[in-house]
Amino acid sequence: YLNDKNNSNELEQQKNINTRCKYLNKIWSQAKPISLNDPVDRYLKARGINLSEFPTVLRYHRQLSYYNDDKKFEGKFPALLALVQDKENHAVTLHRTYLGNGCKANVLKPKKLMSPKLPGASIGAAIKLYEPRDNRLALAEGIETSLAFSVATKLPVWATISAVGMENILLPPYIREVIIAIDNDKSERGQQAAYQLKKRLLTEGRAVKCVTPPSVGNDFADMLLGIC
């Protein structure tokens, strides 16, 4: 009987995973590659990020439903979708940025990570915007910060999504040099996460460099906007 119960639980878990995967695939398939002057491009330009080509892991969703924390429907908005991948490059979930007219949507939480296909699957994962070059890779928290840093430095960048994501990012072994673009948070949470990651990467035998915007409360997207 115990085995029967375990099998039943495994089947139920697999059913939930399949349902979750179908939903994530549905949302992703509804979105289109970003094109010049669409709402995502206008939003990025408003942040000082001018791209002629867009990472394939980013897409534009024309009307994505927004629900608040009480699961109450608040409307549909244009959205920037980002594919989140684990260490083996398996897609595990999607990140959403709800948009207004050249800005984030006027909702309580315009940036949301969708529940992953499997609990815990997003730990160590990232939005892999550009392929690493010459065994070098830069890391930043947000998508906008990552894109801005790549524009400014011409380095390939991955977005870790959050400070927690920064601490837990898992990198392939061939990455030998890592540049961490730190958010200069007033709370110092971003700095703490970056230096925690640096400590771990050094123990893994990698070369690590940290760079921080000079102004407190700014990230590299803010800096780029000030330059443009």
mmCIF file of N, CA and C in Angstrom, residues 2 13 26 31 36-37 39 42 55 58-59 65 71-72 93 103 120 127 133 136 147-148 160 174-175 195 201 211 222:
data_model
loop_
_atom_site.group_PDB
_atom_site.id
_atom_site.type_symbol
_atom_site.label_atom_id
_atom_site.label_comp_id
_atom_site.label_asym_id
_atom_site.label_seq_id
_atom_site.Cartn_x
_atom_site.Cartn_y
_atom_site.Cartn_z
ATOM 1 N N LEU A 2 1.981 1.183 0.726
ATOM 2 C CA LEU A 2 2.873 2.336 0.791
ATOM 3 C C LEU A 2 3.405 2.666 -0.598
ATOM 4 N N GLN A 13 2.461 14.511 -9.004
ATOM 5 C CA GLN A 13 3.514 15.513 -9.179
ATOM 6 C C GLN A 13 3.850 15.696 -10.654
ATOM 7 N N LYS A 26 2.579 27.975 -23.390
ATOM 8 C CA LYS A 26 1.490 28.728 -24.006
ATOM 9 C C LYS A 26 1.776 30.227 -23.956
ATOM 10 N N ALA A 31 3.880 35.130 -27.308
ATOM 11 C CA ALA A 31 4.749 36.297 -27.454
ATOM 12 C C ALA A 31 5.528 36.228 -28.768
ATOM 13 N N LEU A 36 11.767 46.707 -33.595
ATOM 14 C CA LEU A 36 11.980 48.136 -33.397
ATOM 15 C C LEU A 36 10.656 48.877 -33.250
ATOM 16 N N ASN A 37 10.585 49.726 -32.263
ATOM 17 C CA ASN A 37 9.447 50.600 -31.980
ATOM 18 C C ASN A 37 8.222 49.884 -31.422
ATOM 19 N N PRO A 39 6.306 48.136 -28.029
ATOM 20 C CA PRO A 39 6.304 48.636 -26.645
ATOM 21 C C PRO A 39 7.545 48.263 -25.832
ATOM 22 N N ARG A 42 10.388 50.561 -27.045
ATOM 23 C CA ARG A 42 10.169 51.929 -26.547
ATOM 24 C C ARG A 42 10.494 52.025 -25.057
ATOM 25 N N PRO A 55 18.125 40.111 -27.757
ATOM 26 C CA PRO A 55 18.368 38.721 -27.352
ATOM 27 C C PRO A 55 17.146 37.845 -27.619
ATOM 28 N N LEU A 58 14.405 37.117 -24.986
ATOM 29 C CA LEU A 58 13.427 38.151 -24.646
ATOM 30 C C LEU A 58 12.357 38.204 -25.726
ATOM 31 N N ARG A 59 11.114 38.385 -25.306
ATOM 32 C CA ARG A 59 10.004 38.500 -26.253
ATOM 33 C C ARG A 59 9.005 39.557 -25.786
ATOM 34 N N SER A 65 -2.179 39.026 -18.981
ATOM 35 C CA SER A 65 -3.037 39.253 -17.811
ATOM 36 C C SER A 65 -2.204 39.523 -16.565
ATOM 37 N N LYS A 71 -4.678 37.388 -6.134
ATOM 38 C CA LYS A 71 -5.135 36.679 -7.335
ATOM 39 C C LYS A 71 -6.347 37.340 -7.975
ATOM 40 N N LYS A 72 -6.448 38.657 -7.767
ATOM 41 C CA LYS A 72 -7.515 39.427 -8.394
ATOM 42 C C LYS A 72 -7.020 39.980 -9.724
ATOM 43 N N THR A 93 11.294 28.653 -16.226
ATOM 44 C CA THR A 93 10.154 29.535 -15.997
ATOM 45 C C THR A 93 10.305 30.794 -16.842
ATOM 46 N N CYS A 103 7.163 52.980 -20.096
ATOM 47 C CA CYS A 103 7.526 52.827 -18.681
ATOM 48 C C CYS A 103 6.923 51.522 -18.166
ATOM 49 N N GLY A 120 11.604 24.928 -6.860
ATOM 50 C CA GLY A 120 13.047 25.038 -6.685
ATOM 51 C C GLY A 120 13.847 25.037 -7.972
ATOM 52 N N ILE A 127 18.601 34.646 -16.642
ATOM 53 C CA ILE A 127 18.172 35.059 -17.978
ATOM 54 C C ILE A 127 19.449 35.246 -18.791
ATOM 55 N N ARG A 133 31.754 34.859 -24.158
ATOM 56 C CA ARG A 133 32.831 34.897 -25.147
ATOM 57 C C ARG A 133 34.183 34.781 -24.452
ATOM 58 N N ARG A 136 34.559 34.438 -20.786
ATOM 59 C CA ARG A 136 34.251 35.592 -19.934
ATOM 60 C C ARG A 136 32.746 35.830 -19.926
ATOM 61 N N LEU A 147 21.339 44.666 -19.787
ATOM 62 C CA LEU A 147 21.418 45.181 -21.153
ATOM 63 C C LEU A 147 22.245 46.461 -21.204
ATOM 64 N N ALA A 148 22.021 47.348 -20.231
ATOM 65 C CA ALA A 148 22.765 48.607 -20.187
ATOM 66 C C ALA A 148 24.260 48.347 -20.028
ATOM 67 N N THR A 160 20.579 37.887 -13.276
ATOM 68 C CA THR A 160 20.278 36.930 -12.202
ATOM 69 C C THR A 160 18.908 37.168 -11.573
ATOM 70 N N TYR A 174 33.359 26.192 -17.787
ATOM 71 C CA TYR A 174 34.279 26.830 -18.733
ATOM 72 C C TYR A 174 34.371 28.346 -18.543
ATOM 73 N N ILE A 175 33.461 28.941 -17.770
ATOM 74 C CA ILE A 175 33.547 30.374 -17.482
ATOM 75 C C ILE A 175 34.667 30.586 -16.472
ATOM 76 N N TYR A 195 29.152 40.372 -3.328
ATOM 77 C CA TYR A 195 30.390 39.955 -2.663
ATOM 78 C C TYR A 195 30.294 38.526 -2.121
ATOM 79 N N LEU A 201 32.752 32.245 -6.116
ATOM 80 C CA LEU A 201 33.394 32.051 -7.416
ATOM 81 C C LEU A 201 34.911 31.943 -7.291
ATOM 82 N N VAL A 211 32.223 45.712 -10.232
ATOM 83 C CA VAL A 211 32.142 47.127 -10.600
ATOM 84 C C VAL A 211 30.824 47.683 -10.077
ATOM 85 N N ASP A 222 20.535 53.181 -14.874
ATOM 86 C CA ASP A 222 20.410 54.590 -14.496
ATOM 87 C C ASP A 222 21.595 55.388 -15.025
#
